[in-house]
Every structure is written in C-alpha cells, then in structure tokens.
PDB file of C-alpha atoms in Angstrom:
ATOM      1  CA  UNK A   1       0.000   0.000   0.000  1.00 44.00           C
ATOM      2  CA  UNK A   2       1.462   3.346  -1.019  1.00 47.00           C
ATOM      3  CA  UNK A   3       1.538   6.477   1.157  1.00 48.00           C
ATOM      4  CA  UNK A   4       1.073   8.779  -1.830  1.00 47.00           C
ATOM      5  CA  UNK A   5      -2.246   9.846  -3.338  1.00 49.00           C
ATOM      6  CA  UNK A   6      -2.488   9.824  -7.147  1.00 47.00           C
ATOM      7  CA  UNK A   7      -4.732  11.954  -9.339  1.00 49.00           C
ATOM      8  CA  UNK A   8      -6.579  10.696 -12.415  1.00 53.00           C
ATOM      9  CA  UNK A   9      -3.428  10.997 -14.579  1.00 53.00           C
ATOM     10  CA  UNK A  10      -1.462   8.762 -12.150  1.00 54.00           C
ATOM     11  CA  UNK A  11       0.844  11.521 -10.855  1.00 54.00           C
ATOM     12  CA  UNK A  12       1.660  11.741  -7.155  1.00 56.00           C
ATOM     13  CA  UNK A  13      -0.203  14.687  -5.651  1.00 53.00           C
ATOM     14  CA  UNK A  14       0.558  14.370  -1.946  1.00 65.00           C
ATOM     15  CA  UNK A  15       3.866  12.795  -0.897  1.00 77.00           C
ATOM     16  CA  UNK A  16       4.268  12.357   2.850  1.00 76.00           C
ATOM     17  CA  UNK A  17       7.205  14.130   4.431  1.00 80.00           C
ATOM     18  CA  UNK A  18       9.589  12.264   6.759  1.00 78.00           C
ATOM     19  CA  UNK A  19       7.942  13.997   9.732  1.00 74.00           C
ATOM     20  CA  UNK A  20       4.515  12.744   8.655  1.00 73.00           C
ATOM     21  CA  UNK A  21       5.788   9.189   8.243  1.00 76.00           C
ATOM     22  CA  UNK A  22       7.364   9.308  11.704  1.00 75.00           C
ATOM     23  CA  UNK A  23       4.269  10.767  13.451  1.00 75.00           C
ATOM     24  CA  UNK A  24       2.397   8.559  15.907  1.00 72.00           C
ATOM     25  CA  UNK A  25      -0.982  10.066  15.037  1.00 79.00           C
ATOM     26  CA  UNK A  26      -2.395  12.613  12.642  1.00 81.00           C
ATOM     27  CA  UNK A  27      -5.432  14.883  12.535  1.00 84.00           C
ATOM     28  CA  UNK A  28      -7.796  13.730   9.807  1.00 86.00           C
ATOM     29  CA  UNK A  29     -10.696  16.075  10.350  1.00 89.00           C
ATOM     30  CA  UNK A  30     -11.122  19.391  12.164  1.00 91.00           C
ATOM     31  CA  UNK A  31      -8.729  22.089  13.277  1.00 92.00           C
ATOM     32  CA  UNK A  32      -7.475  21.410  16.834  1.00 92.00           C
ATOM     33  CA  UNK A  33      -5.652  24.070  18.818  1.00 92.00           C
ATOM     34  CA  UNK A  34      -2.055  23.495  19.939  1.00 91.00           C
ATOM     35  CA  UNK A  35      -3.354  22.987  23.505  1.00 94.00           C
ATOM     36  CA  UNK A  36      -5.737  20.247  22.357  1.00 93.00           C
ATOM     37  CA  UNK A  37      -2.946  18.505  20.449  1.00 91.00           C
ATOM     38  CA  UNK A  38      -0.681  18.724  23.501  1.00 92.00           C
ATOM     39  CA  UNK A  39      -3.391  17.224  25.718  1.00 93.00           C
ATOM     40  CA  UNK A  40      -3.968  14.396  23.242  1.00 91.00           C
ATOM     41  CA  UNK A  41      -0.235  13.725  23.047  1.00 89.00           C
ATOM     42  CA  UNK A  42       0.031  13.483  26.844  1.00 89.00           C
ATOM     43  CA  UNK A  43      -2.920  11.100  27.070  1.00 88.00           C
ATOM     44  CA  UNK A  44      -1.590   8.829  24.320  1.00 86.00           C
ATOM     45  CA  UNK A  45       1.920   8.811  25.797  1.00 84.00           C
ATOM     46  CA  UNK A  46       0.560   7.938  29.249  1.00 82.00           C
ATOM     47  CA  UNK A  47      -1.591   5.153  27.834  1.00 79.00           C
ATOM     48  CA  UNK A  48       1.339   3.728  25.879  1.00 77.00           C
ATOM     49  CA  UNK A  49       3.747   3.733  28.812  1.00 76.00           C
ATOM     50  CA  UNK A  50       1.355   2.559  31.543  1.00 70.00           C
ATOM     51  CA  UNK A  51       0.835  -0.988  30.278  1.00 65.00           C
ATOM     52  CA  UNK A  52       4.420  -2.148  30.760  1.00 66.00           C
ATOM     53  CA  UNK A  53       4.288  -2.397  34.551  1.00 71.00           C
ATOM     54  CA  UNK A  54       4.461  -6.042  35.606  1.00 75.00           C
ATOM     55  CA  UNK A  55       2.023  -7.213  38.291  1.00 76.00           C
ATOM     56  CA  UNK A  56       3.463  -7.638  41.803  1.00 80.00           C
ATOM     57  CA  UNK A  57       4.922 -11.054  42.490  1.00 83.00           C
ATOM     58  CA  UNK A  58       2.931 -13.435  44.644  1.00 83.00           C
ATOM     59  CA  UNK A  59       4.524 -14.135  47.981  1.00 79.00           C
ATOM     60  CA  UNK A  60       6.368 -17.440  48.175  1.00 79.00           C
ATOM     61  CA  UNK A  61       5.259 -19.133  51.400  1.00 77.00           C
ATOM     62  CA  UNK A  62       7.836 -21.918  51.118  1.00 80.00           C
ATOM     63  CA  UNK A  63      10.687 -19.505  51.804  1.00 80.00           C
ATOM     64  CA  UNK A  64       8.931 -17.511  54.524  1.00 80.00           C
ATOM     65  CA  UNK A  65      11.537 -16.716  57.239  1.00 82.00           C
ATOM     66  CA  UNK A  66       8.855 -16.841  59.952  1.00 79.00           C
ATOM     67  CA  UNK A  67       8.563 -20.595  59.391  1.00 75.00           C
ATOM     68  CA  UNK A  68      12.115 -21.050  60.751  1.00 78.00           C
ATOM     69  CA  UNK A  69      11.015 -19.860  64.177  1.00 80.00           C
ATOM     70  CA  UNK A  70       9.517 -22.511  66.417  1.00 73.00           C
ATOM     71  CA  UNK A  71       5.905 -22.003  67.386  1.00 71.00           C
ATOM     72  CA  UNK A  72       4.647 -22.767  70.868  1.00 74.00           C
ATOM     73  CA  UNK A  73       3.327 -26.287  71.311  1.00 74.00           C
ATOM     74  CA  UNK A  74      -0.423 -26.677  71.551  1.00 73.00           C
ATOM     75  CA  UNK A  75      -1.774 -28.780  74.391  1.00 81.00           C
ATOM     76  CA  UNK A  76      -5.004 -30.745  74.414  1.00 83.00           C
ATOM     77  CA  UNK A  77      -7.086 -32.948  72.180  1.00 85.00           C
ATOM     78  CA  UNK A  78      -6.239 -32.586  68.490  1.00 78.00           C
ATOM     79  CA  UNK A  79      -2.979 -30.754  69.244  1.00 80.00           C
ATOM     80  CA  UNK A  80      -1.010 -33.018  66.929  1.00 77.00           C
ATOM     81  CA  UNK A  81      -3.307 -32.070  64.037  1.00 76.00           C
ATOM     82  CA  UNK A  82      -3.060 -28.328  64.812  1.00 72.00           C
ATOM     83  CA  UNK A  83       0.747 -28.515  64.865  1.00 69.00           C
ATOM     84  CA  UNK A  84       1.002 -28.949  61.097  1.00 71.00           C
ATOM     85  CA  UNK A  85      -1.810 -26.685  59.967  1.00 65.00           C
ATOM     86  CA  UNK A  86      -0.866 -23.191  58.763  1.00 65.00           C
ATOM     87  CA  UNK A  87      -1.858 -20.283  60.947  1.00 60.00           C
TER      88      UNK A  87
END
C-alpha cells in the first residue's frame, strides 16, 4: 500500500514528508488548537507507557523466614493435628 495519493493521470499529488511518516498520530478532520494537540499527546503517551508495569509477584510461602522460628506447642485434644496446619 502506497503512502502517496495519485490523481486521475497517475501523478503523485501528496507525498508524505519524513515527519509525517514518523508521526504517531495525525489529525484527519477538524482544526485542533495546539493545547488540544498537547493534551492528546500526553494522554496517548501515558496510555502507551502505563501498560508495561508487571504485576506484583505473589509471595512465596515456602521460603517464609517466619517458618524457621519454632511455634509454641499446643496442648489438648487434636494438638497433633493443629501442629502442622498453617496459621
């Protein structure tokens, strides 16, 4: 697909400049003010950069340092079962 627009004779009427080819977006319709273009640029840049943050890692309970400390012994019926259950 070509970036140039041809007229009925097949001649190129509108060649894109290097700046236009490098642009991330372009205004197709309307006449925005420089402030509106700046606001749009900020929103698009924020949306493009915000998705790269990885989710926080889940905590690994197998390497929890608190498990190295001895817990007090439970006394009474079912104490042996409670000794291995997580708290």
